């Protein structure tokens, strides 16, 4: 297969993510057999016409290290009915990629889910995908929410530590109380026996969770009641006479493990304590019961960061008790420092970020930084972050409420105690890793999902005979008119793998016989198509809804009213604009207009009008409209020079072929003659460029005309990265009457470190509020690096 040079890096200037050559994506090299996708998204509440900015992290599910090489990641915006409103195909390079959603003005108000996955994760189901709930609102402020007390809308689950309620033994029992929406609620209650005696009180400590001790006695039964819910009653199961319970206690630098049994049972009993992490055995230790309990201590350093499973077995390898534990580190990986704690409106903010990693580790992939208005996050704070997602949400089955909150101390409960409650309660829903098939990547589908594949067949124009050894050309790729060639096999089949195709690209495939005839027909199998629907039920089963703070509606209403008032008073119309980075040039393109030029502004553009139908053919038209152009046979010269390069819908062509195009099929012709405008074409532009665009070749055109030996289709390929805009104020514009109510003050997906230090600067807006500085990243060794700073704008 012939491959022509494809300098793809020109499409992504100043975004150091891509380094493909030849239009192909090299093979993926990876250590992991399981992968996770995480998205750092700038905030959680949005309005129509705003941007959702995100950075994709693709990591090993075992080590949390960024995955080497290239991989496709699919990111979708899903509404409450399961309809996919928008989707992006992101090419992740060495574990990172960037993208965004531009919300249309017509998008409906409601809760949406950002869903991200790889094809390989499809082997493991919806629970393996990344999910993030966001809220998109219209300008209407919402009335204050009122919590209605429904005495029947409650459910409480009780979970004995280790799984068993054991007779005549001290059992730790965890519980969680939830309302009808599945959210944790505070409760107070009592455990009573069948005689009506109060055995112990209990109260929830965090998000409806708590724990208490209970020692069941022979001949007695037990039940729980709640103070504020007179109709609630829970009957505990009968305690096991010969059961074994398991308990774990965090003791700062070590963990104590214990086993207990009925104190009326005598004799020695040998047990095995087995510890594993993500299916990998950590150790086995013996515990002897000579009385009613036995215990051992294990240094905490024996456990990796995150969730591990502790199993108690007898000598016949029979499981007697089991629970999950969580081991965390208190050593921060990042230090975030703002120059001040409080700022004025439209003033400059400088933030320093210091890496606290050891000398053998670094942040070569940079960190993503979002600075956002606190009111544009959930009412309960940031619902999840990189640490909580990779260590909790993606490890436990079922949704975890406010997972990020488990890593911060509260006034009455520590982070360690919160995490222990979570393991006792949610661990019963099952740890994710036992269900993961540990196998080589090649055993499952989708591991090598890299780039876009195009395949099909070529047959002769008349008849069904397949064209063997025929030439197939696909392109164009990038500003240097790169195209890729292949040949058909004996059955006329062709295939192009690992192609990088930017989004909304008019792709053209041309085929000729081995003898050079274009009297062929190309039959293309379906190129990459975006999904349109998914199962909302599955999404709701793995993630909680977002609780929107009422203050958000007030801020959003104020923002839109200020912009609307300014528009009326100044006669200004707000246009949807984006900065597009193409090669070494930057240009602003109105999103409401067609942008079909790949190579910037031409020296001259000729729009084909009905009057131009009088020309005999395109030769006649060119010779009469372009000064100094002379057409002689199959050659063109301009002012006596060499023949310019001819492009037909961005594909290099010759005069023989374009001479057969009816004038009515041509939309416009661009002529590039000056050195500045032809520089992007490289050596091909030395004698000028004549670019002919047909109505069929336009990205946004519905015009179709059959051309022998050609197939054309618009492909929604990989998203081109856009750059976040942040204004700079000075003495000339600081008093501008143009309103500035940016909820996201700053977004940078790749902040580079120099000597373990990075700095960013930006300007505040007109919003008076508290702002959070949210920093996330992954080190070379898989260290999760997160940090949050804050400041006020007064």
Coordinates of C-alpha atoms in Angstrom, one line a residue, residues 42-43 53 343-349 351 369-374 724-729 740-748 761-773 791-793:
X42 CA -15.1 22.2 33.5
X43 CA -18.4 22.4 35.4
X53 CA -15.0 21.8 27.8
X343 CA -10.1 40.0 43.9
X344 CA -12.0 42.8 42.3
X345 CA -14.1 42.4 39.1
X346 CA -12.1 42.3 35.9
X347 CA -8.8 41.9 37.7
X348 CA -5.9 39.6 37.0
X349 CA -5.5 36.3 38.9
X351 CA -2.1 30.8 40.3
X369 CA -7.2 23.3 35.1
X370 CA -10.8 24.7 35.4
X371 CA -11.6 27.9 37.3
X372 CA -15.4 28.0 37.8
X373 CA -18.1 29.9 39.6
X374 CA -19.1 27.8 42.6
X724 CA -10.8 28.4 25.2
X725 CA -11.2 32.2 25.0
X726 CA -10.3 34.2 28.0
X727 CA -10.3 38.1 27.7
X728 CA -7.5 40.3 29.0
X729 CA -8.3 43.6 30.6
X740 CA -18.7 39.8 31.1
X741 CA -20.5 37.0 33.0
X742 CA -18.3 34.0 32.3
X743 CA -19.1 31.1 34.6
X744 CA -15.8 29.4 33.6
X745 CA -13.1 32.0 34.0
X746 CA -10.3 29.7 32.8
X747 CA -9.9 26.3 31.1
X748 CA -6.7 24.8 30.0
X761 CA -3.1 33.6 34.8
X762 CA -6.5 35.0 33.8
X763 CA -9.0 37.8 34.5
X764 CA -12.1 37.7 36.7
X765 CA -15.5 38.6 35.2
X766 CA -18.4 40.7 36.4
X767 CA -19.8 37.8 38.6
X768 CA -19.4 38.4 42.3
X769 CA -19.1 35.0 43.7
X770 CA -16.8 32.3 45.1
X771 CA -14.6 30.5 42.6
X772 CA -13.0 27.1 42.7
X773 CA -9.7 26.2 41.0
X791 CA -10.9 32.7 45.9
X792 CA -13.6 35.3 46.1
X793 CA -14.6 38.1 43.6

